[in-house]
Amino acid sequence: RVMTFEGLDATSFMSGFTLQNGLASEGGGLMISNSGGMSFENLIITNNTATSNGGGIYLSNDVGNADIYMNNIIISDNVANEGSASYQSVYSTLSLNNSIVENNQYIGGYAATMHISNLATLNLNNVIIRNNQGWTSAISTYQGSIVNINNSSITNNISNNGTVIFISNYTSFDIYNTLIVKGDIDER
């Protein structure tokens, strides 16, 4: 793993870095756990591998809510079993703005490029999600997740069954002014 953050508060800030070539079971590029919040700007998260969850980013919070704000981020060419770009669970909130998520791939799991579960929240504003390969879809939700997508584009993503977004039970999902185009089917 390239970086791990734990126990941070909302005043924490990071800008102008490239996180690359990380390897871990969870959070190949970046792992944030049990933190009150943090802001990131102008980052590139690329060429990271997680053998389990979160090739680029892994967010989990067992104590209270973790609000992670990211602006002008590129998440590309990451690999994971589930959530090749990002994996969120347990009360984590990721707000991704003015960013690109592209060319991320799965290595045999059942989740998407961006996976949200266990009461986590994903907010996307002006985000391009393109050219990713996930077993189920570009975005998948499970167990009480919340997803808000605004002014974004989800195009040319490849999945095993042709699904672009997988929404499971007990999920709140709102989409506004967003282009969604079905991708190809992976026939592996």
Tab-separated table of N, CA and C in Angstrom, residues 81-159:
chain	number	residue	atom	x	y	z
A	81	ASN	N	-9.979	-7.359	-6.567
A	81	ASN	CA	-10.993	-8.391	-6.608
A	81	ASN	C	-12.387	-7.755	-6.591
A	82	GLU	N	-12.586	-6.754	-5.721
A	82	GLU	CA	-13.838	-5.990	-5.663
A	82	GLU	C	-13.497	-4.511	-5.492
A	83	GLY	N	-14.177	-3.656	-6.259
A	83	GLY	CA	-13.939	-2.221	-6.173
A	83	GLY	C	-12.565	-1.835	-6.680
A	84	SER	N	-12.311	-2.039	-7.947
A	84	SER	CA	-10.971	-1.765	-8.482
A	84	SER	C	-10.572	-0.293	-8.345
A	85	ALA	N	-11.498	0.637	-8.513
A	85	ALA	CA	-11.199	2.057	-8.287
A	85	ALA	C	-11.378	2.412	-6.813
A	86	SER	N	-12.541	2.038	-6.248
A	86	SER	CA	-12.797	2.358	-4.842
A	86	SER	C	-13.727	1.332	-4.216
A	87	TYR	N	-13.523	1.096	-2.931
A	87	TYR	CA	-14.360	0.204	-2.134
A	87	TYR	C	-14.678	0.932	-0.841
A	88	GLN	N	-15.980	1.072	-0.547
A	88	GLN	CA	-16.423	1.779	0.655
A	88	GLN	C	-17.311	0.893	1.494
A	89	SER	N	-17.142	0.964	2.821
A	89	SER	CA	-18.058	0.273	3.712
A	89	SER	C	-18.105	0.972	5.063
A	90	VAL	N	-19.062	0.598	5.859
A	90	VAL	CA	-19.238	0.989	7.248
A	90	VAL	C	-19.125	2.507	7.470
A	91	TYR	N	-20.199	3.201	7.194
A	91	TYR	CA	-20.360	4.622	7.517
A	91	TYR	C	-19.344	5.557	6.856
A	92	SER	N	-18.733	5.157	5.773
A	92	SER	CA	-17.816	6.066	5.092
A	92	SER	C	-18.569	6.860	4.033
A	93	THR	N	-18.183	8.113	3.839
A	93	THR	CA	-18.742	8.959	2.793
A	93	THR	C	-17.615	9.460	1.911
A	94	LEU	N	-17.734	9.193	0.606
A	94	LEU	CA	-16.777	9.702	-0.366
A	94	LEU	C	-17.506	10.679	-1.267
A	95	SER	N	-17.039	11.939	-1.278
A	95	SER	CA	-17.551	12.953	-2.189
A	95	SER	C	-16.460	13.232	-3.209
A	96	LEU	N	-16.711	12.817	-4.450
A	96	LEU	CA	-15.735	12.933	-5.531
A	96	LEU	C	-16.236	13.973	-6.519
A	97	ASN	N	-15.431	15.025	-6.741
A	97	ASN	CA	-15.822	16.146	-7.587
A	97	ASN	C	-14.779	16.394	-8.674
A	98	ASN	N	-15.259	16.774	-9.875
A	98	ASN	CA	-14.376	17.183	-10.974
A	98	ASN	C	-13.248	16.175	-11.195
A	99	SER	N	-13.610	14.909	-11.320
A	99	SER	CA	-12.620	13.835	-11.341
A	99	SER	C	-12.872	12.840	-12.467
A	100	ILE	N	-11.881	11.963	-12.695
A	100	ILE	CA	-11.971	10.927	-13.722
A	100	ILE	C	-11.638	9.579	-13.091
A	101	VAL	N	-12.490	8.583	-13.381
A	101	VAL	CA	-12.269	7.198	-12.962
A	101	VAL	C	-12.217	6.383	-14.245
A	102	GLU	N	-11.023	5.861	-14.596
A	102	GLU	CA	-10.905	5.187	-15.887
A	102	GLU	C	-9.894	4.047	-15.871
A	103	ASN	N	-10.159	3.077	-16.744
A	103	ASN	CA	-9.248	1.965	-17.023
A	103	ASN	C	-8.925	1.101	-15.812
A	104	ASN	N	-9.842	0.977	-14.869
A	104	ASN	CA	-9.661	0.103	-13.714
A	104	ASN	C	-10.237	-1.268	-14.045
A	105	GLN	N	-9.660	-2.348	-13.465
A	105	GLN	CA	-10.085	-3.709	-13.806
A	105	GLN	C	-10.245	-4.576	-12.569
A	106	TYR	N	-11.128	-5.550	-12.687
A	106	TYR	CA	-11.288	-6.528	-11.617
A	106	TYR	C	-10.419	-7.752	-11.919
A	107	ILE	N	-10.116	-8.528	-10.861
A	107	ILE	CA	-9.298	-9.723	-11.036
A	107	ILE	C	-10.018	-10.984	-10.586
A	108	GLY	N	-11.333	-10.983	-10.682
A	108	GLY	CA	-12.064	-12.212	-10.385
A	108	GLY	C	-13.149	-12.092	-9.345
A	109	GLY	N	-13.363	-10.927	-8.783
A	109	GLY	CA	-14.402	-10.763	-7.767
A	109	GLY	C	-15.764	-10.557	-8.393
A	110	TYR	N	-16.722	-10.164	-7.571
A	110	TYR	CA	-18.093	-10.021	-8.041
A	110	TYR	C	-18.602	-8.594	-7.999
A	111	ALA	N	-17.767	-7.652	-7.655
A	111	ALA	CA	-18.253	-6.278	-7.533
A	111	ALA	C	-17.791	-5.418	-8.684
A	112	ALA	N	-18.089	-4.157	-8.575
A	112	ALA	CA	-17.905	-3.205	-9.663
A	112	ALA	C	-16.619	-2.404	-9.523
A	113	THR	N	-16.451	-1.482	-10.448
A	113	THR	CA	-15.337	-0.546	-10.400
A	113	THR	C	-15.408	0.296	-9.125
A	114	MET	N	-16.609	0.780	-8.793
A	114	MET	CA	-16.825	1.505	-7.539
A	114	MET	C	-17.878	0.733	-6.744
A	115	HIS	N	-17.496	0.234	-5.567
A	115	HIS	CA	-18.378	-0.601	-4.754
A	115	HIS	C	-18.694	0.120	-3.454
A	116	ILE	N	-19.996	0.187	-3.117
A	116	ILE	CA	-20.462	0.888	-1.931
A	116	ILE	C	-21.344	-0.059	-1.127
A	117	SER	N	-21.031	-0.275	0.177
A	117	SER	CA	-21.842	-1.189	0.981
A	117	SER	C	-21.860	-0.790	2.452
A	118	ASN	N	-22.718	-1.451	3.210
A	118	ASN	CA	-22.788	-1.312	4.663
A	118	ASN	C	-22.933	0.136	5.138
A	119	LEU	N	-23.986	0.801	4.662
A	119	LEU	CA	-24.339	2.156	5.091
A	119	LEU	C	-23.335	3.216	4.673
A	120	ALA	N	-22.623	2.979	3.593
A	120	ALA	CA	-21.682	3.970	3.054
A	120	ALA	C	-22.411	4.888	2.078
A	121	THR	N	-21.820	6.057	1.801
A	121	THR	CA	-22.403	7.035	0.886
A	121	THR	C	-21.372	7.439	-0.163
A	122	LEU	N	-21.825	7.507	-1.417
A	122	LEU	CA	-20.985	7.984	-2.521
A	122	LEU	C	-21.681	9.157	-3.176
A	123	ASN	N	-20.992	10.298	-3.247
A	123	ASN	CA	-21.490	11.493	-3.929
A	123	ASN	C	-20.560	11.792	-5.094
A	124	LEU	N	-21.102	11.801	-6.307
A	124	LEU	CA	-20.320	12.109	-7.498
A	124	LEU	C	-20.861	13.380	-8.132
A	125	ASN	N	-19.988	14.353	-8.375
A	125	ASN	CA	-20.382	15.587	-9.031
A	125	ASN	C	-19.344	15.932	-10.093
A	126	ASN	N	-19.796	15.999	-11.343
A	126	ASN	CA	-18.915	16.283	-12.467
A	126	ASN	C	-17.770	15.263	-12.536
A	127	VAL	N	-18.146	13.983	-12.553
A	127	VAL	CA	-17.186	12.880	-12.592
A	127	VAL	C	-17.390	12.087	-13.875
A	128	ILE	N	-16.296	11.713	-14.511
A	128	ILE	CA	-16.320	10.861	-15.697
A	128	ILE	C	-15.872	9.469	-15.271
A	129	ILE	N	-16.732	8.476	-15.504
A	129	ILE	CA	-16.409	7.074	-15.224
A	129	ILE	C	-16.425	6.360	-16.566
A	130	ARG	N	-15.251	5.953	-17.050
A	130	ARG	CA	-15.188	5.392	-18.400
A	130	ARG	C	-14.112	4.308	-18.515
A	131	ASN	N	-14.365	3.406	-19.462
A	131	ASN	CA	-13.389	2.385	-19.859
A	131	ASN	C	-12.920	1.508	-18.701
A	132	ASN	N	-13.817	1.210	-17.767
A	132	ASN	CA	-13.490	0.326	-16.651
A	132	ASN	C	-14.061	-1.056	-16.920
A	133	GLN	N	-13.511	-2.049	-16.241
A	133	GLN	CA	-13.998	-3.413	-16.397
A	133	GLN	C	-14.296	-3.980	-15.019
A	134	GLY	N	-15.581	-4.266	-14.772
A	134	GLY	CA	-16.003	-4.838	-13.502
A	134	GLY	C	-16.882	-6.045	-13.747
A	135	TRP	N	-16.899	-6.987	-12.818
A	135	TRP	CA	-17.671	-8.204	-13.048
A	135	TRP	C	-19.158	-7.887	-13.153
A	136	THR	N	-19.674	-7.057	-12.236
A	136	THR	CA	-21.103	-6.754	-12.293
A	136	THR	C	-21.418	-5.437	-12.977
A	137	SER	N	-20.607	-4.397	-12.777
A	137	SER	CA	-20.987	-3.091	-13.301
A	137	SER	C	-19.936	-2.036	-12.995
A	138	ALA	N	-20.208	-0.798	-13.437
A	138	ALA	CA	-19.340	0.336	-13.096
A	138	ALA	C	-19.527	0.734	-11.633
A	139	ILE	N	-20.777	0.697	-11.141
A	139	ILE	CA	-21.080	1.038	-9.754
A	139	ILE	C	-21.991	-0.044	-9.188
A	140	SER	N	-21.681	-0.533	-7.987
A	140	SER	CA	-22.574	-1.489	-7.329
A	140	SER	C	-22.815	-1.051	-5.894
A	141	THR	N	-24.036	-1.298	-5.422
A	141	THR	CA	-24.414	-0.918	-4.065
A	141	THR	C	-24.988	-2.112	-3.319
A	142	TYR	N	-24.767	-2.142	-2.018
A	142	TYR	CA	-25.301	-3.195	-1.160
A	142	TYR	C	-25.617	-2.635	0.212
A	143	GLN	N	-26.547	-3.229	0.904
A	143	GLN	CA	-26.830	-3.073	2.318
A	143	GLN	C	-26.909	-1.630	2.818
A	144	GLY	N	-27.939	-0.915	2.369
A	144	GLY	CA	-28.214	0.402	2.924
A	144	GLY	C	-27.311	1.520	2.449
A	145	SER	N	-26.793	1.413	1.265
A	145	SER	CA	-25.915	2.446	0.721
A	145	SER	C	-26.712	3.635	0.198
A	146	ILE	N	-26.028	4.764	0.047
A	146	ILE	CA	-26.620	5.962	-0.534
A	146	ILE	C	-25.699	6.431	-1.657
A	147	VAL	N	-26.268	6.670	-2.849
A	147	VAL	CA	-25.487	7.156	-3.976
A	147	VAL	C	-26.196	8.354	-4.585
A	148	ASN	N	-25.443	9.437	-4.783
A	148	ASN	CA	-25.938	10.647	-5.436
A	148	ASN	C	-24.992	10.980	-6.586
A	149	ILE	N	-25.539	11.043	-7.804
A	149	ILE	CA	-24.722	11.350	-8.975
A	149	ILE	C	-25.305	12.575	-9.662
A	150	ASN	N	-24.447	13.573	-9.931
A	150	ASN	CA	-24.895	14.818	-10.519
A	150	ASN	C	-23.897	15.284	-11.586
A	151	ASN	N	-24.413	15.699	-12.742
A	151	ASN	CA	-23.581	16.264	-13.818
A	151	ASN	C	-22.384	15.386	-14.154
A	152	SER	N	-22.602	14.098	-14.327
A	152	SER	CA	-21.518	13.157	-14.559
A	152	SER	C	-21.746	12.354	-15.832
A	153	SER	N	-20.783	11.510	-16.156
A	153	SER	CA	-20.845	10.682	-17.359
A	153	SER	C	-20.313	9.295	-17.032
A	154	ILE	N	-21.102	8.255	-17.343
A	154	ILE	CA	-20.704	6.867	-17.109
A	154	ILE	C	-20.802	6.156	-18.452
A	155	THR	N	-19.652	5.946	-19.105
A	155	THR	CA	-19.665	5.427	-20.479
A	155	THR	C	-18.575	4.378	-20.709
A	156	ASN	N	-18.848	3.524	-21.678
A	156	ASN	CA	-17.890	2.552	-22.201
A	156	ASN	C	-17.263	1.668	-21.131
A	157	ASN	N	-18.063	1.250	-20.148
A	157	ASN	CA	-17.597	0.330	-19.119
A	157	ASN	C	-18.010	-1.087	-19.493
A	158	ILE	N	-17.191	-2.052	-19.152
A	158	ILE	CA	-17.426	-3.447	-19.530
A	158	ILE	C	-17.759	-4.253	-18.282
A	159	SER	N	-18.795	-5.097	-18.381
A	159	SER	CA	-19.125	-5.981	-17.270
A	159	SER	C	-19.483	-7.367	-17.804
